[in-house]
Amino acid sequence: MEFLDQLKNLKEQLKFESSFGSVRPFSNIIISGMGGSGIAGSIFSELYDRSPVTVVSDYNLPAYAGPDTLFIGISYSGNTEETLTATREAVRKGCQIRLITSGGELSELGEKTVIIPSGLQPRSALGYLLVPFLRSFMNFNESDYEETCRILSGLDAEHREARELAETIGREGSIPVIFGHYPYRWVAYRWKTQFNENSKILAFSNFFPELNHNDTVPLKSTYRKDAFRFISFGDASDRIEKRIEITSRITGTDFVRVHVNGKTLLQKLFYLIHYGDYVSYHLAKYRNIDPEEVSVISSLKDELMH
Ligand code: PA5
């Protein structure tokens, strides 16, 4: 599938029916996943507040992992070293195991595995990777999913502002710095990683209010400030909106504010994710770069296997 069609596939992925099925009671959730797969766990961890959720983007599990833990391993390829190692440890420790993958070794490790379609880049499968979490643990209704698909279709058809933002960044040769806020802290990070992998540029993210205790200092006095393009999101609480306004004023920083379309959390979340997909895609196009190609990641994985 062409990369642009992979992006446009997101709305279809939201119709994916799978959930983790019934789960025994648990006292904590540990999610293991890297890169384009792990981000699904991180986004979920920001939304879910009925028990502690830890996202492990590394080899080892925290010491408290055990029979009371619901462990969820996510790897699109099913062959990611860190996720396989963490999953084997979860099995050894007697955690309740659920997995999401399109195949690979991971598909052989769990009691219950959600198998998702193969043939996409992991980062273009975010719908497939996130929907099992949402359908299992969040109460979004079907009409909400339908409206979200409709909003994503609208963005597929018309995303001029996203393209213009990409062209501004490309023309300037600037480094995007994305400042999110709850419940979009991990969406800001997703934008960063989409700039990294699709547009092949460095990008950074942080979130309000945390950044008022660190990044705000260099915002006022860093050198080469014009090397950065600062982006923040709309749909902020009054308190966060006030922080954004004061931060901008006292540090002399212009933020590109990205308006968040939609009425519900589900709609807004996917709108903002998809908007970022398009900015990163158009920046790749502006740079004459293939947005799909990430061979350096594969080369690194290959070398680690020998
Ligand atoms: O986008 C990518 O290709 C990477 O970030 C991968 O998602 C990451 O390397 C992990 O691989 P996988 O998603 O197959 O577990």
PDB file of C-alpha atoms and ligand atoms in Angstrom:
ATOM      1  CA  MET A   1       0.000   0.000   0.000  1.00  0.00           C
ATOM      2  CA  GLU A   2       1.328   3.472  -0.893  1.00  0.00           C
ATOM      3  CA  PHE A   3       2.332   5.445   2.178  1.00  0.00           C
ATOM      4  CA  LEU A   4      -0.394   8.043   1.644  1.00  0.00           C
ATOM      5  CA  ASP A   5      -2.952   5.240   1.468  1.00  0.00           C
ATOM      6  CA  GLN A   6      -1.533   3.850   4.717  1.00  0.00           C
ATOM      7  CA  LEU A   7      -2.235   7.219   6.347  1.00  0.00           C
ATOM      8  CA  LYS A   8      -5.731   7.292   4.887  1.00  0.00           C
ATOM      9  CA  ASN A   9      -6.308   3.785   6.213  1.00  0.00           C
ATOM     10  CA  LEU A  10      -6.527   5.108   9.795  1.00  0.00           C
ATOM     11  CA  LYS A  11     -10.296   5.587   9.649  1.00  0.00           C
ATOM     12  CA  GLU A  12     -10.757   1.978   8.476  1.00  0.00           C
ATOM     13  CA  GLN A  13      -8.612   0.798  11.379  1.00  0.00           C
ATOM     14  CA  LEU A  14     -10.991   2.413  13.857  1.00  0.00           C
ATOM     15  CA  LYS A  15     -13.638  -0.066  12.710  1.00  0.00           C
ATOM     16  CA  PHE A  16     -11.408  -2.954  13.821  1.00  0.00           C
ATOM     17  CA  GLU A  17     -13.582  -5.037  16.142  1.00  0.00           C
ATOM     18  CA  SER A  18     -10.976  -6.709  18.312  1.00  0.00           C
ATOM     19  CA  SER A  19     -10.653  -6.430  22.079  1.00  0.00           C
ATOM     20  CA  PHE A  20      -8.637  -8.429  24.629  1.00  0.00           C
ATOM     21  CA  GLY A  21     -11.714 -10.441  25.653  1.00  0.00           C
ATOM     22  CA  SER A  22     -12.382 -11.179  29.291  1.00  0.00           C
ATOM     23  CA  VAL A  23      -9.588 -10.503  31.747  1.00  0.00           C
ATOM     24  CA  ARG A  24      -9.158 -11.685  35.351  1.00  0.00           C
ATOM     25  CA  PRO A  25      -9.131  -8.898  37.959  1.00  0.00           C
ATOM     26  CA  PHE A  26      -5.722  -7.179  38.091  1.00  0.00           C
ATOM     27  CA  SER A  27      -4.129  -4.517  40.254  1.00  0.00           C
ATOM     28  CA  ASN A  28      -1.842  -2.929  37.680  1.00  0.00           C
ATOM     29  CA  ILE A  29      -1.196  -2.857  33.936  1.00  0.00           C
ATOM     30  CA  ILE A  30       2.241  -3.050  32.366  1.00  0.00           C
ATOM     31  CA  ILE A  31       2.516  -2.364  28.660  1.00  0.00           C
ATOM     32  CA  SER A  32       5.611  -3.225  26.662  1.00  0.00           C
ATOM     33  CA  GLY A  33       6.233  -1.802  23.199  1.00  0.00           C
ATOM     34  CA  MET A  34       8.748   0.234  21.247  1.00  0.00           C
ATOM     35  CA  GLY A  35       8.503   3.086  18.761  1.00  0.00           C
ATOM     36  CA  GLY A  36       5.482   3.063  16.474  1.00  0.00           C
ATOM     37  CA  SER A  37       3.937   0.202  18.470  1.00  0.00           C
ATOM     38  CA  GLY A  38       4.687   1.411  21.991  1.00  0.00           C
ATOM     39  CA  ILE A  39       3.054   4.798  21.381  1.00  0.00           C
ATOM     40  CA  ALA A  40      -0.360   3.069  21.432  1.00  0.00           C
ATOM     41  CA  GLY A  41       0.317   2.006  25.030  1.00  0.00           C
ATOM     42  CA  SER A  42       1.524   5.464  25.991  1.00  0.00           C
ATOM     43  CA  ILE A  43      -1.553   7.183  24.551  1.00  0.00           C
ATOM     44  CA  PHE A  44      -3.777   4.686  26.382  1.00  0.00           C
ATOM     45  CA  SER A  45      -1.869   5.221  29.644  1.00  0.00           C
ATOM     46  CA  GLU A  46      -2.774   8.915  29.560  1.00  0.00           C
ATOM     47  CA  LEU A  47      -6.484   8.179  29.125  1.00  0.00           C
ATOM     48  CA  TYR A  48      -6.977   5.284  31.525  1.00  0.00           C
ATOM     49  CA  ASP A  49      -7.115   6.054  35.233  1.00  0.00           C
ATOM     50  CA  ARG A  50      -8.783   3.073  36.889  1.00  0.00           C
ATOM     51  CA  SER A  51      -5.529   1.357  37.841  1.00  0.00           C
ATOM     52  CA  PRO A  52      -1.833   2.202  37.564  1.00  0.00           C
ATOM     53  CA  VAL A  53      -0.399   1.785  34.074  1.00  0.00           C
ATOM     54  CA  THR A  54       3.330   1.568  33.407  1.00  0.00           C
ATOM     55  CA  VAL A  55       4.688   1.640  29.875  1.00  0.00           C
ATOM     56  CA  VAL A  56       8.007  -0.155  29.541  1.00  0.00           C
ATOM     57  CA  SER A  57      10.040   0.922  26.520  1.00  0.00           C
ATOM     58  CA  ASP A  58      12.980  -1.271  27.406  1.00  0.00           C
ATOM     59  CA  TYR A  59      13.931  -4.896  28.127  1.00  0.00           C
ATOM     60  CA  ASN A  60      13.038  -5.380  31.785  1.00  0.00           C
ATOM     61  CA  LEU A  61       9.878  -5.211  33.837  1.00  0.00           C
ATOM     62  CA  PRO A  62       9.548  -3.442  37.185  1.00  0.00           C
ATOM     63  CA  ALA A  63      10.037  -5.701  40.220  1.00  0.00           C
ATOM     64  CA  TYR A  64       6.322  -5.511  41.142  1.00  0.00           C
ATOM     65  CA  ALA A  65       5.274  -7.347  37.942  1.00  0.00           C
ATOM     66  CA  GLY A  66       3.541 -10.585  38.955  1.00  0.00           C
ATOM     67  CA  PRO A  67       0.266 -12.535  38.954  1.00  0.00           C
ATOM     68  CA  ASP A  68      -1.711  -9.350  39.752  1.00  0.00           C
ATOM     69  CA  THR A  69      -0.329  -7.672  36.644  1.00  0.00           C
ATOM     70  CA  LEU A  70      -2.127  -7.486  33.336  1.00  0.00           C
ATOM     71  CA  PHE A  71       0.791  -7.427  30.902  1.00  0.00           C
ATOM     72  CA  ILE A  72       0.121  -6.221  27.352  1.00  0.00           C
ATOM     73  CA  GLY A  73       2.892  -6.659  24.787  1.00  0.00           C
ATOM     74  CA  ILE A  74       2.585  -4.695  21.543  1.00  0.00           C
ATOM     75  CA  SER A  75       4.798  -5.194  18.524  1.00  0.00           C
ATOM     76  CA  TYR A  76       3.601  -4.715  14.984  1.00  0.00           C
ATOM     77  CA  SER A  77       6.249  -7.036  13.515  1.00  0.00           C
ATOM     78  CA  GLY A  78       6.202  -9.342  16.519  1.00  0.00           C
ATOM     79  CA  ASN A  79       9.989  -9.531  16.370  1.00  0.00           C
ATOM     80  CA  THR A  80      11.174  -6.567  18.420  1.00  0.00           C
ATOM     81  CA  GLU A  81      13.926  -7.642  20.796  1.00  0.00           C
ATOM     82  CA  GLU A  82      12.968  -5.476  23.774  1.00  0.00           C
ATOM     83  CA  THR A  83       9.268  -6.420  23.610  1.00  0.00           C
ATOM     84  CA  LEU A  84      10.046 -10.134  23.234  1.00  0.00           C
ATOM     85  CA  THR A  85      12.412 -10.013  26.231  1.00  0.00           C
ATOM     86  CA  ALA A  86       9.877  -8.150  28.399  1.00  0.00           C
ATOM     87  CA  THR A  87       7.089 -10.542  27.346  1.00  0.00           C
ATOM     88  CA  ARG A  88       9.156 -13.624  28.204  1.00  0.00           C
ATOM     89  CA  GLU A  89       9.847 -12.092  31.612  1.00  0.00           C
ATOM     90  CA  ALA A  90       6.114 -11.411  32.088  1.00  0.00           C
ATOM     91  CA  VAL A  91       5.357 -15.065  31.291  1.00  0.00           C
ATOM     92  CA  ARG A  92       8.032 -16.201  33.796  1.00  0.00           C
ATOM     93  CA  LYS A  93       6.582 -13.949  36.478  1.00  0.00           C
ATOM     94  CA  GLY A  94       3.061 -15.311  36.019  1.00  0.00           C
ATOM     95  CA  CYS A  95       1.481 -12.096  34.684  1.00  0.00           C
ATOM     96  CA  GLN A  96      -1.814 -12.315  32.844  1.00  0.00           C
ATOM     97  CA  ILE A  97      -0.694 -11.893  29.207  1.00  0.00           C
ATOM     98  CA  ARG A  98      -2.373 -10.153  26.311  1.00  0.00           C
ATOM     99  CA  LEU A  99      -0.559  -9.359  23.054  1.00  0.00           C
ATOM    100  CA  ILE A 100      -1.139  -7.307  19.902  1.00  0.00           C
ATOM    101  CA  THR A 101       0.874  -8.150  16.797  1.00  0.00           C
ATOM    102  CA  SER A 102       0.631  -8.923  13.111  1.00  0.00           C
ATOM    103  CA  GLY A 103       2.711 -12.097  13.591  1.00  0.00           C
ATOM    104  CA  GLY A 104       6.348 -12.927  14.338  1.00  0.00           C
ATOM    105  CA  GLU A 105       7.680 -14.603  17.475  1.00  0.00           C
ATOM    106  CA  LEU A 106       5.437 -12.554  19.732  1.00  0.00           C
ATOM    107  CA  SER A 107       2.343 -14.274  18.364  1.00  0.00           C
ATOM    108  CA  GLU A 108       3.594 -17.537  19.888  1.00  0.00           C
ATOM    109  CA  LEU A 109       4.064 -16.252  23.433  1.00  0.00           C
ATOM    110  CA  GLY A 110       0.610 -15.401  24.773  1.00  0.00           C
ATOM    111  CA  GLU A 111      -2.640 -16.955  25.925  1.00  0.00           C
ATOM    112  CA  LYS A 112      -4.719 -14.432  24.017  1.00  0.00           C
ATOM    113  CA  THR A 113      -3.295 -12.497  21.093  1.00  0.00           C
ATOM    114  CA  VAL A 114      -5.011  -9.882  18.994  1.00  0.00           C
ATOM    115  CA  ILE A 115      -3.745 -10.467  15.450  1.00  0.00           C
ATOM    116  CA  ILE A 116      -3.857  -7.327  13.320  1.00  0.00           C
ATOM    117  CA  PRO A 117      -3.385  -7.005   9.538  1.00  0.00           C
ATOM    118  CA  SER A 118       0.216  -6.979   8.265  1.00  0.00           C
ATOM    119  CA  GLY A 119       1.731  -4.987   5.390  1.00  0.00           C
ATOM    120  CA  LEU A 120       1.805  -1.523   6.962  1.00  0.00           C
ATOM    121  CA  GLN A 121       4.531   0.477   8.646  1.00  0.00           C
ATOM    122  CA  PRO A 122       4.022   0.085  12.431  1.00  0.00           C
ATOM    123  CA  ARG A 123       3.451   3.824  12.785  1.00  0.00           C
ATOM    124  CA  SER A 124       0.714   3.624  10.140  1.00  0.00           C
ATOM    125  CA  ALA A 125      -1.091   0.935  12.131  1.00  0.00           C
ATOM    126  CA  LEU A 126      -1.831   3.091  15.180  1.00  0.00           C
ATOM    127  CA  GLY A 127      -5.581   2.496  14.827  1.00  0.00           C
ATOM    128  CA  TYR A 128      -5.164  -1.289  14.881  1.00  0.00           C
ATOM    129  CA  LEU A 129      -2.758  -1.045  17.811  1.00  0.00           C
ATOM    130  CA  LEU A 130      -4.861   1.346  19.901  1.00  0.00           C
ATOM    131  CA  VAL A 131      -8.394   0.084  19.232  1.00  0.00           C
ATOM    132  CA  PRO A 132      -8.041  -3.138  21.302  1.00  0.00           C
ATOM    133  CA  PHE A 133      -7.167  -0.943  24.317  1.00  0.00           C
ATOM    134  CA  LEU A 134     -10.059   1.432  23.679  1.00  0.00           C
ATOM    135  CA  ARG A 135     -12.609  -1.313  23.049  1.00  0.00           C
ATOM    136  CA  SER A 136     -11.496  -3.269  26.105  1.00  0.00           C
ATOM    137  CA  PHE A 137     -11.080  -0.529  28.677  1.00  0.00           C
ATOM    138  CA  MET A 138     -12.741   2.723  27.535  1.00  0.00           C
ATOM    139  CA  ASN A 139     -16.425   3.394  27.045  1.00  0.00           C
ATOM    140  CA  PHE A 140     -16.560   5.109  23.669  1.00  0.00           C
ATOM    141  CA  ASN A 141     -19.787   4.246  21.863  1.00  0.00           C
ATOM    142  CA  GLU A 142     -20.245   3.190  18.243  1.00  0.00           C
ATOM    143  CA  SER A 143     -21.660   6.521  17.100  1.00  0.00           C
ATOM    144  CA  ASP A 144     -18.534   8.168  18.517  1.00  0.00           C
ATOM    145  CA  TYR A 145     -16.348   5.844  16.423  1.00  0.00           C
ATOM    146  CA  GLU A 146     -18.477   6.606  13.364  1.00  0.00           C
ATOM    147  CA  GLU A 147     -18.219  10.349  13.857  1.00  0.00           C
ATOM    148  CA  THR A 148     -14.456  10.012  14.378  1.00  0.00           C
ATOM    149  CA  CYS A 149     -14.182   8.177  11.029  1.00  0.00           C
ATOM    150  CA  ARG A 150     -16.173  10.964   9.403  1.00  0.00           C
ATOM    151  CA  ILE A 151     -13.842  13.600  10.852  1.00  0.00           C
ATOM    152  CA  LEU A 152     -10.786  11.661   9.660  1.00  0.00           C
ATOM    153  CA  SER A 153     -12.301  11.404   6.154  1.00  0.00           C
ATOM    154  CA  GLY A 154     -12.709  15.174   6.176  1.00  0.00           C
ATOM    155  CA  LEU A 155      -9.048  15.582   7.073  1.00  0.00           C
ATOM    156  CA  ASP A 156      -8.006  13.112   4.362  1.00  0.00           C
ATOM    157  CA  ALA A 157      -9.911  15.215   1.830  1.00  0.00           C
ATOM    158  CA  GLU A 158      -8.792  18.633   3.074  1.00  0.00           C
ATOM    159  CA  HIS A 159      -5.724  19.360   5.183  1.00  0.00           C
ATOM    160  CA  ARG A 160      -4.364  22.520   3.603  1.00  0.00           C
ATOM    161  CA  GLU A 161      -3.293  24.035   6.937  1.00  0.00           C
ATOM    162  CA  ALA A 162      -1.290  20.933   7.830  1.00  0.00           C
ATOM    163  CA  ARG A 163       0.459  21.098   4.450  1.00  0.00           C
ATOM    164  CA  GLU A 164       1.168  24.810   4.892  1.00  0.00           C
ATOM    165  CA  LEU A 165       2.683  24.199   8.319  1.00  0.00           C
ATOM    166  CA  ALA A 166       4.883  21.486   6.775  1.00  0.00           C
ATOM    167  CA  GLU A 167       5.976  23.861   4.020  1.00  0.00           C
ATOM    168  CA  THR A 168       6.789  26.591   6.543  1.00  0.00           C
ATOM    169  CA  ILE A 169       8.975  24.191   8.508  1.00  0.00           C
ATOM    170  CA  GLY A 170      10.600  22.928   5.306  1.00  0.00           C
ATOM    171  CA  ARG A 171      11.287  26.441   3.977  1.00  0.00           C
ATOM    172  CA  GLU A 172      12.780  27.540   7.293  1.00  0.00           C
ATOM    173  CA  GLY A 173      14.672  24.291   7.787  1.00  0.00           C
ATOM    174  CA  SER A 174      13.499  24.555  11.376  1.00  0.00           C
ATOM    175  CA  ILE A 175      13.295  21.947  14.142  1.00  0.00           C
ATOM    176  CA  PRO A 176       9.740  21.378  15.374  1.00  0.00           C
ATOM    177  CA  VAL A 177       9.222  21.569  19.120  1.00  0.00           C
ATOM    178  CA  ILE A 178       5.757  20.353  20.040  1.00  0.00           C
ATOM    179  CA  PHE A 179       4.319  21.355  23.397  1.00  0.00           C
ATOM    180  CA  GLY A 180       1.279  19.238  24.283  1.00  0.00           C
ATOM    181  CA  HIS A 181      -0.911  19.151  27.360  1.00  0.00           C
ATOM    182  CA  TYR A 182      -3.235  16.585  28.955  1.00  0.00           C
ATOM    183  CA  PRO A 183      -4.862  14.558  27.353  1.00  0.00           C
ATOM    184  CA  TYR A 184      -2.571  15.150  24.361  1.00  0.00           C
ATOM    185  CA  ARG A 185       0.870  14.813  25.977  1.00  0.00           C
ATOM    186  CA  TRP A 186       1.563  11.602  24.083  1.00  0.00           C
ATOM    187  CA  VAL A 187       0.026  12.995  20.916  1.00  0.00           C
ATOM    188  CA  ALA A 188       2.757  15.654  21.064  1.00  0.00           C
ATOM    189  CA  TYR A 189       5.296  12.843  21.328  1.00  0.00           C
ATOM    190  CA  ARG A 190       3.612  11.033  18.417  1.00  0.00           C
ATOM    191  CA  TRP A 191       4.039  14.215  16.318  1.00  0.00           C
ATOM    192  CA  LYS A 192       7.732  14.200  17.274  1.00  0.00           C
ATOM    193  CA  THR A 193       8.191  10.579  16.209  1.00  0.00           C
ATOM    194  CA  GLN A 194       6.263  11.124  12.961  1.00  0.00           C
ATOM    195  CA  PHE A 195       8.603  14.036  12.139  1.00  0.00           C
ATOM    196  CA  ASN A 196      11.532  11.723  12.940  1.00  0.00           C
ATOM    197  CA  GLU A 197      10.456   8.779  10.820  1.00  0.00           C
ATOM    198  CA  ASN A 198       8.348  10.287   8.032  1.00  0.00           C
ATOM    199  CA  SER A 199      10.130  13.631   7.523  1.00  0.00           C
ATOM    200  CA  LYS A 200      13.573  12.402   8.693  1.00  0.00           C
ATOM    201  CA  ILE A 201      14.245  15.428  10.886  1.00  0.00           C
ATOM    202  CA  LEU A 202      14.976  15.830  14.559  1.00  0.00           C
ATOM    203  CA  ALA A 203      12.021  17.096  16.577  1.00  0.00           C
ATOM    204  CA  PHE A 204      11.311  17.426  20.273  1.00  0.00           C
ATOM    205  CA  SER A 205       8.267  17.439  22.521  1.00  0.00           C
ATOM    206  CA  ASN A 206       7.336  18.397  26.051  1.00  0.00           C
ATOM    207  CA  PHE A 207       4.043  19.313  27.711  1.00  0.00           C
ATOM    208  CA  PHE A 208       2.373  21.984  29.805  1.00  0.00           C
ATOM    209  CA  PRO A 209       2.604  22.491  32.754  1.00  0.00           C
ATOM    210  CA  GLU A 210       5.865  20.514  33.082  1.00  0.00           C
ATOM    211  CA  LEU A 211       7.672  22.645  30.488  1.00  0.00           C
ATOM    212  CA  ASN A 212       7.047  25.738  32.609  1.00  0.00           C
ATOM    213  CA  HIS A 213       9.683  24.298  34.925  1.00  0.00           C
ATOM    214  CA  ASN A 214      12.454  23.709  32.373  1.00  0.00           C
ATOM    215  CA  ASP A 215      11.977  24.480  28.633  1.00  0.00           C
ATOM    216  CA  THR A 216      10.536  27.882  29.509  1.00  0.00           C
ATOM    217  CA  VAL A 217      13.996  29.107  30.581  1.00  0.00           C
ATOM    218  CA  PRO A 218      15.724  28.589  27.219  1.00  0.00           C
ATOM    219  CA  LEU A 219      12.582  29.779  25.435  1.00  0.00           C
ATOM    220  CA  LYS A 220      13.563  33.180  26.796  1.00  0.00           C
ATOM    221  CA  SER A 221      17.293  33.097  26.207  1.00  0.00           C
ATOM    222  CA  THR A 222      18.485  30.189  24.065  1.00  0.00           C
ATOM    223  CA  TYR A 223      20.832  30.846  21.184  1.00  0.00           C
ATOM    224  CA  ARG A 224      19.614  30.068  17.651  1.00  0.00           C
ATOM    225  CA  LYS A 225      15.969  30.399  18.679  1.00  0.00           C
ATOM    226  CA  ASP A 226      14.986  30.927  15.051  1.00  0.00           C
ATOM    227  CA  ALA A 227      16.171  27.375  14.380  1.00  0.00           C
ATOM    228  CA  PHE A 228      13.013  26.086  16.062  1.00  0.00           C
ATOM    229  CA  ARG A 229       9.330  26.123  15.153  1.00  0.00           C
ATOM    230  CA  PHE A 230       7.189  25.968  18.286  1.00  0.00           C
ATOM    231  CA  ILE A 231       3.825  24.242  18.085  1.00  0.00           C
ATOM    232  CA  SER A 232       1.114  23.916  20.728  1.00  0.00           C
ATOM    233  CA  PHE A 233      -2.400  22.532  20.641  1.00  0.00           C
ATOM    234  CA  GLY A 234      -5.821  24.077  21.263  1.00  0.00           C
ATOM    235  CA  ASP A 235      -8.498  22.524  23.497  1.00  0.00           C
ATOM    236  CA  ALA A 236      -6.661  23.432  26.691  1.00  0.00           C
ATOM    237  CA  SER A 237      -8.267  24.007  30.103  1.00  0.00           C
ATOM    238  CA  ASP A 238      -8.459  27.650  31.242  1.00  0.00           C
ATOM    239  CA  ARG A 239      -5.449  27.148  33.490  1.00  0.00           C
ATOM    240  CA  ILE A 240      -3.311  25.624  30.707  1.00  0.00           C
ATOM    241  CA  GLU A 241      -4.517  28.276  28.236  1.00  0.00           C
ATOM    242  CA  LYS A 242      -3.347  30.929  30.676  1.00  0.00           C
ATOM    243  CA  ARG A 243       0.040  29.210  30.938  1.00  0.00           C
ATOM    244  CA  ILE A 244       0.378  29.112  27.139  1.00  0.00           C
ATOM    245  CA  GLU A 245      -0.462  32.821  26.891  1.00  0.00           C
ATOM    246  CA  ILE A 246       1.926  33.870  29.684  1.00  0.00           C
ATOM    247  CA  THR A 247       4.712  31.597  28.419  1.00  0.00           C
ATOM    248  CA  SER A 248       4.413  33.064  24.943  1.00  0.00           C
ATOM    249  CA  ARG A 249       4.378  36.660  26.235  1.00  0.00           C
ATOM    250  CA  ILE A 250       7.179  36.557  28.794  1.00  0.00           C
ATOM    251  CA  THR A 251       9.540  34.539  26.612  1.00  0.00           C
ATOM    252  CA  GLY A 252       8.684  36.315  23.350  1.00  0.00           C
ATOM    253  CA  THR A 253       7.763  33.027  21.661  1.00  0.00           C
ATOM    254  CA  ASP A 254       5.219  32.587  18.885  1.00  0.00           C
ATOM    255  CA  PHE A 255       3.404  29.288  18.968  1.00  0.00           C
ATOM    256  CA  VAL A 256       1.681  27.813  15.968  1.00  0.00           C
ATOM    257  CA  ARG A 257      -1.605  26.859  17.651  1.00  0.00           C
ATOM    258  CA  VAL A 258      -3.191  23.763  16.153  1.00  0.00           C
ATOM    259  CA  HIS A 259      -6.950  23.894  16.593  1.00  0.00           C
ATOM    260  CA  VAL A 260      -8.484  20.584  17.727  1.00  0.00           C
ATOM    261  CA  ASN A 261     -11.616  19.582  15.784  1.00  0.00           C
ATOM    262  CA  GLY A 262     -14.258  17.287  17.206  1.00  0.00           C
ATOM    263  CA  LYS A 263     -16.659  17.150  20.126  1.00  0.00           C
ATOM    264  CA  THR A 264     -15.572  14.111  22.128  1.00  0.00           C
ATOM    265  CA  LEU A 265     -12.210  12.943  23.420  1.00  0.00           C
ATOM    266  CA  LEU A 266     -12.064  10.136  20.837  1.00  0.00           C
ATOM    267  CA  GLN A 267     -12.760  12.521  17.968  1.00  0.00           C
ATOM    268  CA  LYS A 268     -10.295  15.152  19.124  1.00  0.00           C
ATOM    269  CA  LEU A 269      -7.561  12.650  19.877  1.00  0.00           C
ATOM    270  CA  PHE A 270      -7.644  11.055  16.438  1.00  0.00           C
ATOM    271  CA  TYR A 271      -8.087  14.391  14.673  1.00  0.00           C
ATOM    272  CA  LEU A 272      -4.926  15.713  16.298  1.00  0.00           C
ATOM    273  CA  ILE A 273      -2.981  12.497  15.677  1.00  0.00           C
ATOM    274  CA  HIS A 274      -3.980  12.511  12.009  1.00  0.00           C
ATOM    275  CA  TYR A 275      -3.247  16.209  11.580  1.00  0.00           C
ATOM    276  CA  GLY A 276       0.307  15.476  12.745  1.00  0.00           C
ATOM    277  CA  ASP A 277       0.506  12.551  10.320  1.00  0.00           C
ATOM    278  CA  TYR A 278      -0.195  14.959   7.470  1.00  0.00           C
ATOM    279  CA  VAL A 279       2.255  17.630   8.614  1.00  0.00           C
ATOM    280  CA  SER A 280       5.054  15.035   8.755  1.00  0.00           C
ATOM    281  CA  TYR A 281       4.008  13.488   5.426  1.00  0.00           C
ATOM    282  CA  HIS A 282       3.971  16.832   3.587  1.00  0.00           C
ATOM    283  CA  LEU A 283       7.310  17.809   5.070  1.00  0.00           C
ATOM    284  CA  ALA A 284       8.771  14.595   3.629  1.00  0.00           C
ATOM    285  CA  LYS A 285       7.254  15.483   0.258  1.00  0.00           C
ATOM    286  CA  TYR A 286       8.573  19.052   0.501  1.00  0.00           C
ATOM    287  CA  ARG A 287      12.039  17.611   1.158  1.00  0.00           C
ATOM    288  CA  ASN A 288      11.694  15.098  -1.696  1.00  0.00           C
ATOM    289  CA  ILE A 289      12.129  12.266   0.748  1.00  0.00           C
ATOM    290  CA  ASP A 290      10.345   8.918   0.884  1.00  0.00           C
ATOM    291  CA  PRO A 291       8.183   9.113   4.049  1.00  0.00           C
ATOM    292  CA  GLU A 292       7.973   5.328   4.316  1.00  0.00           C
ATOM    293  CA  GLU A 293      11.665   4.437   4.282  1.00  0.00           C
ATOM    294  CA  VAL A 294      13.218   3.740   7.723  1.00  0.00           C
ATOM    295  CA  SER A 295      15.973   1.339   6.677  1.00  0.00           C
ATOM    296  CA  VAL A 296      18.374   2.640   9.312  1.00  0.00           C
ATOM    297  CA  ILE A 297      16.084   1.156  12.003  1.00  0.00           C
ATOM    298  CA  SER A 298      16.070  -2.224  10.204  1.00  0.00           C
ATOM    299  CA  SER A 299      19.860  -2.139   9.724  1.00  0.00           C
ATOM    300  CA  LEU A 300      20.348  -1.488  13.414  1.00  0.00           C
ATOM    301  CA  LYS A 301      18.006  -4.351  14.337  1.00  0.00           C
ATOM    302  CA  ASP A 302      19.843  -6.662  11.887  1.00  0.00           C
ATOM    303  CA  GLU A 303      23.250  -5.815  13.328  1.00  0.00           C
ATOM    304  CA  LEU A 304      22.014  -6.447  16.853  1.00  0.00           C
ATOM    305  CA  MET A 305      20.962  -9.964  15.841  1.00  0.00           C
ATOM    306  CA  HIS A 306      24.510 -10.984  14.849  1.00  0.00           C
TER     307      HIS A 306
HETATM  308  O1  PA5 B   1       8.070   2.975  13.217  1.00  0.00           O
HETATM  309  C1  PA5 B   1       8.869   2.035  13.263  1.00  0.00           C
HETATM  310  O2  PA5 B   1       9.159   1.344  12.279  1.00  0.00           O
HETATM  311  C2  PA5 B   1       9.541   1.713  14.571  1.00  0.00           C
HETATM  312  O3  PA5 B   1       9.366   2.750  15.494  1.00  0.00           O
HETATM  313  C3  PA5 B   1       8.975   0.383  15.109  1.00  0.00           C
HETATM  314  O4  PA5 B   1       7.639   0.528  15.482  1.00  0.00           O
HETATM  315  C4  PA5 B   1       9.838  -0.082  16.271  1.00  0.00           C
HETATM  316  O5  PA5 B   1      11.142  -0.327  15.822  1.00  0.00           O
HETATM  317  C5  PA5 B   1       9.305  -1.349  16.916  1.00  0.00           C
HETATM  318  O6  PA5 B   1       9.016  -2.325  15.958  1.00  0.00           O
HETATM  319  P1  PA5 B   1       7.612  -3.064  16.063  1.00  0.00           P
HETATM  320  O7  PA5 B   1       6.591  -1.984  15.959  1.00  0.00           O
HETATM  321  O8  PA5 B   1       7.575  -4.015  14.914  1.00  0.00           O
HETATM  322  O9  PA5 B   1       7.610  -3.742  17.387  1.00  0.00           O
END
